[in-house]
Every structure is written in C-alpha cells, then in structure tokens.
Coordinates of C-alpha atoms and ligand atoms in Angstrom, one line a residue:
X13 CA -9.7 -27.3 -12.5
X14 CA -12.2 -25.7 -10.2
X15 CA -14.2 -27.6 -7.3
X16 CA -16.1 -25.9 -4.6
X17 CA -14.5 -27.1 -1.9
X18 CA -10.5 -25.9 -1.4
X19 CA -8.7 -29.2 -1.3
X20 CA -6.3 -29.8 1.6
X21 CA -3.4 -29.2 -0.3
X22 CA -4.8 -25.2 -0.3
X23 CA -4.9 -25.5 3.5
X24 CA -1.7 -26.7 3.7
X25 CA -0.4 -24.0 1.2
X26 CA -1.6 -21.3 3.5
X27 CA -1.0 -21.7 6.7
X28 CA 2.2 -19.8 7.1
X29 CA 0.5 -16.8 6.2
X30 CA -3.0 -18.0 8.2
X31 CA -0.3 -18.4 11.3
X32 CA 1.3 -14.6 10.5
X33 CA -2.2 -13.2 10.4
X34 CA -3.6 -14.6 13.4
X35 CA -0.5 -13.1 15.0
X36 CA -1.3 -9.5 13.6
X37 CA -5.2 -10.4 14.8
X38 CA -4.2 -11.3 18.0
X39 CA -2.3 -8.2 18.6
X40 CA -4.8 -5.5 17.5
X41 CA -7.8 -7.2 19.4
X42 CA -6.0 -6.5 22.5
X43 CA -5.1 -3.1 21.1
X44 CA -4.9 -0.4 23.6
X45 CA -6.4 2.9 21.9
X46 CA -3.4 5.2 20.6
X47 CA -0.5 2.6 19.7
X48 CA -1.3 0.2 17.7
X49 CA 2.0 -2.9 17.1
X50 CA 0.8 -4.1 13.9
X51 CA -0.6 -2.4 10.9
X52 CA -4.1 -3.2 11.8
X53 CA -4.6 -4.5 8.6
X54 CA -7.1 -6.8 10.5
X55 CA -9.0 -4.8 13.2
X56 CA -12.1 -4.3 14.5
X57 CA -12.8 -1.7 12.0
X58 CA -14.0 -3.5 8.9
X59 CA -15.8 -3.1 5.2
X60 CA -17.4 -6.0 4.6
X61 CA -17.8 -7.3 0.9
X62 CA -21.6 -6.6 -0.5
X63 CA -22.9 -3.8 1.7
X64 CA -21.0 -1.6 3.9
X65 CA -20.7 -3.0 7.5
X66 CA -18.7 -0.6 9.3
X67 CA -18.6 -1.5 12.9
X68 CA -18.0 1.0 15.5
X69 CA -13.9 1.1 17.1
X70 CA -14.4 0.3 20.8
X71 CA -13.9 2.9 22.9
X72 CA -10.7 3.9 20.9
X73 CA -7.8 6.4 22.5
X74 CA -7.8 8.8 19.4
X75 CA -4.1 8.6 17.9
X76 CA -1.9 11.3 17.1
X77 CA -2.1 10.6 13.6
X78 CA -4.3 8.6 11.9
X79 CA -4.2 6.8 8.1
X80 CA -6.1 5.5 6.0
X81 CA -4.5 3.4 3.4
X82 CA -6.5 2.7 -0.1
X83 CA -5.1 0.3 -2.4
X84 CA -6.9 0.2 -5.8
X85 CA -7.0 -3.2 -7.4
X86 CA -9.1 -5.8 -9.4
X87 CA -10.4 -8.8 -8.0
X88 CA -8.5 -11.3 -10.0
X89 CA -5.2 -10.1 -8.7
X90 CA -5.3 -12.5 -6.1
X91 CA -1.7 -13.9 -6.1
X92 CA -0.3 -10.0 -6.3
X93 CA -2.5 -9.5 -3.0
X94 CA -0.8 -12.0 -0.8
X95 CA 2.4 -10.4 -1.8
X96 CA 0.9 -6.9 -1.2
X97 CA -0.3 -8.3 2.3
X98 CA 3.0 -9.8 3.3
X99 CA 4.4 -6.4 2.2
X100 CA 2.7 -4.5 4.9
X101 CA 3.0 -6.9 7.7
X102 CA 6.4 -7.5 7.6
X103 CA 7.5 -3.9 8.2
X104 CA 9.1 -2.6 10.9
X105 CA 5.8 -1.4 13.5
X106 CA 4.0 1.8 13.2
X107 CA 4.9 4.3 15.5
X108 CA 3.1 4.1 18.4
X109 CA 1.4 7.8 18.1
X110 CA 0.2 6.7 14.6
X111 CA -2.6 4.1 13.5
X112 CA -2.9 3.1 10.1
X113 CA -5.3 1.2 8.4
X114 CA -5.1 -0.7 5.1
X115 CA -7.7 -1.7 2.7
X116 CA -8.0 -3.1 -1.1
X117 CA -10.5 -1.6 -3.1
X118 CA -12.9 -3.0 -5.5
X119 CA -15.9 -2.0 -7.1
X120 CA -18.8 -3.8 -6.8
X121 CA -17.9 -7.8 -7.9
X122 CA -20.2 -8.7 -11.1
X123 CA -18.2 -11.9 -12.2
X124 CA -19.9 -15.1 -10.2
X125 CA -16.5 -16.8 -9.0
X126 CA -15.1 -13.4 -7.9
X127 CA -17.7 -12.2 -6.1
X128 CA -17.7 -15.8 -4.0
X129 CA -14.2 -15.2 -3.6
X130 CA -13.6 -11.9 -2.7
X131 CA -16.2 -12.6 0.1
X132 CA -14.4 -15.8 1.5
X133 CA -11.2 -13.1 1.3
X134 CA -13.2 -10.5 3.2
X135 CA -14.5 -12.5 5.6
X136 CA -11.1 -13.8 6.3
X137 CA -8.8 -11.2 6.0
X138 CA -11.2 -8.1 6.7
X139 CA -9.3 -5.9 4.4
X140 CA -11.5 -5.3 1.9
X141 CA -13.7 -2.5 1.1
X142 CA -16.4 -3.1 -1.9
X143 CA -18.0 0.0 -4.0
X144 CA -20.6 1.0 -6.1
X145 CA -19.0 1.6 -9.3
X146 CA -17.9 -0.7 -12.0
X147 CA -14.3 -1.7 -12.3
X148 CA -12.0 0.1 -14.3
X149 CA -9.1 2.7 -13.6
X150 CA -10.0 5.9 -15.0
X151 CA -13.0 5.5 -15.1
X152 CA -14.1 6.7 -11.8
X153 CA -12.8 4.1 -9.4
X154 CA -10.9 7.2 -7.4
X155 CA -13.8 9.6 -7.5
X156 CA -16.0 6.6 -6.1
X157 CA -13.1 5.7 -3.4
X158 CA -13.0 9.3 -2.4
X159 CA -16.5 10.3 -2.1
X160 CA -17.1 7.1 -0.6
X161 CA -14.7 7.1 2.6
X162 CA -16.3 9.5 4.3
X163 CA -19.4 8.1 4.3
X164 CA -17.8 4.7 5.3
X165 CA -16.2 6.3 8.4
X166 CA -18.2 8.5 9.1
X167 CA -17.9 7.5 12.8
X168 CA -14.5 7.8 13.6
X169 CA -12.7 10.1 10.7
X170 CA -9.5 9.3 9.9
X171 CA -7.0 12.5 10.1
X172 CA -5.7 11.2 6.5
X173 CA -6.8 8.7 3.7
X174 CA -4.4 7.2 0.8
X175 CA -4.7 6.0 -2.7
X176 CA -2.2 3.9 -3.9
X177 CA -1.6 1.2 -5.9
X178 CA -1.1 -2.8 -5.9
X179 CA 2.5 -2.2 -7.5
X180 CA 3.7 0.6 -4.9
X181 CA 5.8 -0.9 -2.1
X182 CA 4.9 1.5 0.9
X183 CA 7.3 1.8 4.1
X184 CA 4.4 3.0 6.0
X185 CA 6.3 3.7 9.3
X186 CA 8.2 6.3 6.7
X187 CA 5.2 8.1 5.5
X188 CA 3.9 8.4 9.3
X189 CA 6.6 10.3 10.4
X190 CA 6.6 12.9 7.2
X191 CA 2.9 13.8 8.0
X192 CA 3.7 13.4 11.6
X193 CA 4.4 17.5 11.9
X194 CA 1.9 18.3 8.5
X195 CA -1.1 20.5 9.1
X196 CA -4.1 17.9 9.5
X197 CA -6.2 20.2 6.7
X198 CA -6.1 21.0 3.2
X199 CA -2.9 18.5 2.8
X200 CA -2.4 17.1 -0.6
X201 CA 0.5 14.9 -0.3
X202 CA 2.7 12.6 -3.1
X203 CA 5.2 12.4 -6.0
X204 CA 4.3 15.8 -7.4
X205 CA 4.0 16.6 -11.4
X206 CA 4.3 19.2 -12.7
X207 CA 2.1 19.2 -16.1
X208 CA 3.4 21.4 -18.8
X209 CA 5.1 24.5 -16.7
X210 CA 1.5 24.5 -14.7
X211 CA 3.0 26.1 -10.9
X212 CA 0.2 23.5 -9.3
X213 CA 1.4 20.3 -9.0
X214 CA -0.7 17.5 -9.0
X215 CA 0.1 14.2 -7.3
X216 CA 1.5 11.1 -9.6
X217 CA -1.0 7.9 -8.7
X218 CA 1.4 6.0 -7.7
X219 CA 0.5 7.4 -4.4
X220 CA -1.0 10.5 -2.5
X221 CA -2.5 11.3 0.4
X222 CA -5.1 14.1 1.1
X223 CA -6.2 15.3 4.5
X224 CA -10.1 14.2 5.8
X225 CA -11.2 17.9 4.9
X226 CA -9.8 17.4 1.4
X227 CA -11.6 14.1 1.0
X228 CA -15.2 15.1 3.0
X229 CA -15.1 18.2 0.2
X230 CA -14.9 15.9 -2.5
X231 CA -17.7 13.5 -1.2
X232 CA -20.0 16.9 -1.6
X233 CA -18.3 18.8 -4.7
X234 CA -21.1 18.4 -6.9
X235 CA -19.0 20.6 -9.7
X236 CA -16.8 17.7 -10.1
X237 CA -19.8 15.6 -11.4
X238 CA -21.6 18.6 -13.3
X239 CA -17.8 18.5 -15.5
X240 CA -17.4 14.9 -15.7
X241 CA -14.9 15.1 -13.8
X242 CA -15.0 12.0 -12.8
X243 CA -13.7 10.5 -16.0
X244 CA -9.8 10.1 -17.1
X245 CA -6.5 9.6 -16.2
X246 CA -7.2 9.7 -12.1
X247 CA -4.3 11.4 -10.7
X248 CA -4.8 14.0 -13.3
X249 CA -8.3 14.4 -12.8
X250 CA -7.9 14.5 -8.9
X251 CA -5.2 17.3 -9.4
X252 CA -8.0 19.3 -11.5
X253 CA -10.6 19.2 -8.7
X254 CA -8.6 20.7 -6.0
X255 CA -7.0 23.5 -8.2
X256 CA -10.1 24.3 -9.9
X257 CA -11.7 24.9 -5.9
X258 CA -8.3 26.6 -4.8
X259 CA -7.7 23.6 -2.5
X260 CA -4.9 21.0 -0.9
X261 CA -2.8 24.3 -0.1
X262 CA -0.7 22.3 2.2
X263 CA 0.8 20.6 -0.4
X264 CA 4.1 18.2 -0.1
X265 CA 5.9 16.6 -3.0
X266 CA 7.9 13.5 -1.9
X267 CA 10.4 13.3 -4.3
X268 CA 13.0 11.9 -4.8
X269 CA 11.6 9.5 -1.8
X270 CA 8.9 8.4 -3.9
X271 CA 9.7 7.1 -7.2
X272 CA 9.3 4.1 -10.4
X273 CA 11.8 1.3 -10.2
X274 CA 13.7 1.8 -13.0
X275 CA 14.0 -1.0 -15.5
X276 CA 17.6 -2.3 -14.2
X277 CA 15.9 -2.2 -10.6
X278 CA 19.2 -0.4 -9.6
X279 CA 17.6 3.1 -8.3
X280 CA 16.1 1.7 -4.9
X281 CA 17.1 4.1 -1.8
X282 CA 17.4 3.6 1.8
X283 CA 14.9 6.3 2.6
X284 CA 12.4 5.6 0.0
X285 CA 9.0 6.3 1.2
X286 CA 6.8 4.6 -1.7
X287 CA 8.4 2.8 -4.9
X288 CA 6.5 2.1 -7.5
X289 CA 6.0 -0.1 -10.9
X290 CA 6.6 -3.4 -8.8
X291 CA 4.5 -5.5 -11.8
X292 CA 5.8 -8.5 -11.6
X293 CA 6.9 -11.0 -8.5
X294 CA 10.9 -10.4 -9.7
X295 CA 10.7 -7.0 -8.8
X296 CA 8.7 -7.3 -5.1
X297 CA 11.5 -10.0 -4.6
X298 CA 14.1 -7.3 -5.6
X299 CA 12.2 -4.5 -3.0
X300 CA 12.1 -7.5 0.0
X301 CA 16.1 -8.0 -1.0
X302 CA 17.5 -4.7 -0.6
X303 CA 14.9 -3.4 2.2
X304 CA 16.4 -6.5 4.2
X305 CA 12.8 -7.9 4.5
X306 CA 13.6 -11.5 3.4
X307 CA 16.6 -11.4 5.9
X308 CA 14.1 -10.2 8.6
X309 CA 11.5 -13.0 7.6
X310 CA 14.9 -15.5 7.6
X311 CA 15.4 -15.2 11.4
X312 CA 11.6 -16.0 12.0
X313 CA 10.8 -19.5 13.7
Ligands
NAG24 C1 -6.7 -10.1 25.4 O1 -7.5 -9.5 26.4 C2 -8.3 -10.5 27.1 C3 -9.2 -9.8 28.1 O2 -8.6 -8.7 28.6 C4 -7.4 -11.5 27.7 O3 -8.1 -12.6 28.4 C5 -6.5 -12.2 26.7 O4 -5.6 -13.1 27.2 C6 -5.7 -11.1 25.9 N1 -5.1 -11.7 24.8 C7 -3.8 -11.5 24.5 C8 -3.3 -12.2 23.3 O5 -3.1 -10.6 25.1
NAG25 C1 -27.5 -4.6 0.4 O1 -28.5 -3.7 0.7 C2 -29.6 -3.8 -0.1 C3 -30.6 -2.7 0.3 O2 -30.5 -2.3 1.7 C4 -30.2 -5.2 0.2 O3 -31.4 -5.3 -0.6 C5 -29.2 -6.2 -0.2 O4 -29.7 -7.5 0.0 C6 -27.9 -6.0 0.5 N1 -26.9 -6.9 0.0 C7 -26.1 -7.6 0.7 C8 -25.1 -8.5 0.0 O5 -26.2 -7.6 2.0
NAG26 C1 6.7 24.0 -12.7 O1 7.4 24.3 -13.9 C2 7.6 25.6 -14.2 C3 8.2 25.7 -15.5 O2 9.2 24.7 -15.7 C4 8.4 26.3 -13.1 O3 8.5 27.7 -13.4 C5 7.6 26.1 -11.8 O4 8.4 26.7 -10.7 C6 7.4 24.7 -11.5 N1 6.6 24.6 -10.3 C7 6.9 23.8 -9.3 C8 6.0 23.9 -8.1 O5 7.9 23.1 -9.3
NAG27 C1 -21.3 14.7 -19.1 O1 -21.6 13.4 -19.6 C2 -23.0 13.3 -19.9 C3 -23.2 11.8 -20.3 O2 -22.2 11.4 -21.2 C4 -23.4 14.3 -21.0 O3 -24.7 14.2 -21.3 C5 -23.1 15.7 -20.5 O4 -23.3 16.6 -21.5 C6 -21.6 15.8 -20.0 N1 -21.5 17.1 -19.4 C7 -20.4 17.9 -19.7 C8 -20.4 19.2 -18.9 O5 -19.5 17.6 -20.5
NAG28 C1 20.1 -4.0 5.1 O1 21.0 -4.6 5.9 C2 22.4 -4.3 5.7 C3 23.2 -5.1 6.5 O2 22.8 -5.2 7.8 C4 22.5 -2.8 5.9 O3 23.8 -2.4 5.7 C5 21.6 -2.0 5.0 O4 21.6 -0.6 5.3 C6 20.1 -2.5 5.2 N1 19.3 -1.9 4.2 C7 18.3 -1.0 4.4 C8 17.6 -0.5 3.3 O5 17.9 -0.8 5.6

C-alpha cells in the first residue's frame, strides 16, 4: 500500500539510523579543514537530485589525500542503500590526512515515485549525485559518471575519484593508506585482469580508482565517443580508453586484497581492502560478522 504521507510507524523505524547520521552531520559541520572524523558521507559538499548544486567547501585546509567515492546503483535499491550507508559509517575513521567523500549514483530519475523519492533521500541524506544519462550498466552510466565529475567539482578537485559498486564492501581507511604514498597522476588503481595474455591490465568493476588527471582526460577524450566507446561491459571499456591513449601508467593491481566472496563465504581476509558480490543481506551480515562490525555496533548505547 502506498500513501503520501510516511506513517509514524516509518518514523519510528528510522530513527536509529536518523540519530547515527545526525552524529556523522554534527561532526563534519564543525570539520576542521585537513582531518575529517567521519566519512563525510554528509558534508557541506553536496549533489543535489535534479540539477547539479554543488556548493562551494568553506574555506577548506586541503588534505593530504583526497577521495572521491562513486557508488553505481539504481534507484529502487533502496533497502541495499541503508545497508551500503551503515557500511561506510560504521568503519573505523579515516585517517586524519585523508578526506573522503561518498556518493550513490543515478541517472536521471524517469519513474514518478522514484524521482519523489530519491529527492526526499537527497535532500536528507545529501549523498546522492543525479546524471544525465538513462539508467543501465553498460550502457554508459561509467562514461557519464566520469566525464561528469569533473565538471561537478570543478571547484575543489579531488586528488582521486572511485567507481564501485552497491555489492562491494569497502574498508575505506584501507584503501587511503595504499594510495597514501601513490603518485597523485596517471594512477589507475583496482583488482587487475588480465584479458587473454594482453600485458595491460584493466581494472575489474568491482572497484577502481583513477587519479583526477585520468578522469579530467576522460571528461575531454572525444575519441572515446567518435568509437562508441562508451557502450559495453564498463570496466572493459574503461580499460580500452586509457590503453588505447597510453594512459593510467601508474597502475596498482590490489589483489589478493580485493576480491568476490566466494559462494561458501569462507575466503574473507583480515586485510581485504574491497570484497565484492555482497547481493543479498546474508552475505553483508556475513562481512559485518567477521570484520567485527556488529560487535562494534553491540557496545553502542
Ligand atoms: C560547532 O561550531 C559552532 C561555532 O563554532 C559551535 O557553536 C558549536 O557548538 C559547534 N558544534 C559542535 C557539535 O561542536
Ligand atoms: C534544471 O535546469 C534547467 C535548465 O537550467 C531548468 O529548466 C530546470 O527547471 C532545472 N530543474 C530542476 C529540477 O531544478
Ligand atoms: C598477462 O598474461 C600474460 C600471459 O599469461 C603474461 O605474460 C603477462 O605477464 C601478464 N601481465 C601481467 C601484467 O600480469
Ligand atoms: C556509433 O554509433 C552510431 C549510432 O549507433 C553509429 O551511427 C556510428 O556509425 C557508430 N560509430 C562507430 C565508429 O562505430
Ligand atoms: C575481530 O575480533 C576478534 C576478537 O577480538 C579478532 O581476533 C579478529 O582479528 C577481529 N577481526 C578482524 C577482521 O579485525
């Protein structure tokens, strides 16, 4: 049954996570510059569903490091997004030299009830980042992601910008401190593949991260559209822009640390930096389990 209004009972349902966000909102308003305690999933920084709105950082202390963190998802996914939210707020705090940034990703929201929804999400959250393109997953959702950032943040550049997935879990304060001491140019970063004896890997989508310069040249590559390359399986297709142009040099393959839960979910590791294939709730609880995160959330008042 659908009514306009959210009943009480909805209220109800969500206040423990309303209560954990206003805590992560509370402690990146009063931010100071360079460290950041939470994961700035909510900060001043936001996409706002519709247009763009990107409002200005105040006066920020650049970071050592800074992330970008794309999530590609679909609108109806709404249940997998509170876990994917909880996720990255209950991790152990970003290093203090590093901020990081996460967003979901849509394109643009044609269905009526989304499109109301995902805006009452945005508005609330301020996590999500809306583009022009039609939804799909190889059908040019990366390409428009990528050549989209830039322009997004175009006023304060992050060093690095992520795509990954609403079935990766992601230990970000892990990934910070591998690109901590990585070049901050040309850096194509994941869970390389090697395609049929090819020497250049290319990164598995599960997860990769490319360097601002990477991403600024794809906003402008105008080869990539003249071969349609904008079309097919994404990580792929990503992998064939930068080794047709000779690019993403620095380039970092994260295995074993990155990796597919298996089907007996008995391949987890202690230094994982991404796993992925978490598609249904048995297997996030699994992930929560053995990285002690539902003992952490245990001890919470
Ligand atoms: C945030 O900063 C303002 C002004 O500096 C201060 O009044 C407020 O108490 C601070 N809030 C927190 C949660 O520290
Ligand atoms: C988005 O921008 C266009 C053109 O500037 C404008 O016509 C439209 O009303 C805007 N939409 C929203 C949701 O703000
Ligand atoms: C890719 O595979 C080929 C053939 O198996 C091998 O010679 C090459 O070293 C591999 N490249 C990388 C970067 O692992
Ligand atoms: C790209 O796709 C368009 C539209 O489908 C087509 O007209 C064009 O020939 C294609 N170009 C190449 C290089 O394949
Ligand atoms: C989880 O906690 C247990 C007991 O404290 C510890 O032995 C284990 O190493 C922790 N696991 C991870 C992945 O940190």
């Amino acid at each position: 049954m659908t009514s306009k209004a959210p009943s009480s009972t909805s209220y109800l349902l969500l206040a423990p996570i309303a209560v954990l966000l206003l805590v992560f909102l509370v402690s990146s308003v009063n931010r100071s510059g360079g460290g950041s305690d939470g994961l700035g999933i909510l900060c001043t920084r936001r996409a706002v569903a519709g247009n763009y709105t990107v409002v200005p950082e105040e006066a920020p202390n650049k970071p050592e490091l800074s992330l970008l963190v794309g999530i590609l998802t679909m609108p109806k996914l709404r249940e997998r997004r509170d876990i994917v939210r909880l996720a990255y707020a209950l991790q152990p705090p970003v290093p203090a030299y590093a901020r990081v940034d996460v967003r979901f990703v849509f394109c643009s929201v044609t269905d009526p009830v989304d499109a109301a929804l995902v805006s009452l999400e945005a508005a609330h959250h301020g996590d999500i980042i809306v583009l022009d393109c039609t939804e799909n997953m190889n059908d040019g959702k990366t390409y428009a992601y990528f050549s989209s950032v830039p322009r997004l943040f175009a006023d304060a550049p992050y060093d690095f910008v992520m795509k990954t997935d609403d079935d990766a879990y992601l230990r970000v304060p892990a990934l910070v401190e591998e690109l901590r001491g990585k070049p901050r140019d040309d850096v194509y970063l994941g869970w390389g593949f090697n395609m049929s004896g090819d020497p250049m890997l290319f990164m598995h989508g599960m997860g990769y991260v490319m360097s601002w310069d990477l991403v600024s040249w794809v906003a402008t590559a105008e080869e990539i559209l003249a071969r349609n390359d904008t079309v097919g399986p994404e990580d792929l297709m990503l992998g064939k822009w930068v080794n047709l142009a000779g690019k993403g040099k620095n380039r970092y393959d994260l295995k074993p640390r990155m990796y597919d839960l298996n089907w007996d979910m008995d391949n987890l590791r202690p230094d994982t930096v991404l796993v992925h294939t978490l598609k249904n709730n048995r297997r996030w609880a699994t992930v929560f389990d053995y990285f002690n995160v539902t003992q952490l959330a245990s001890h919470l008042p």
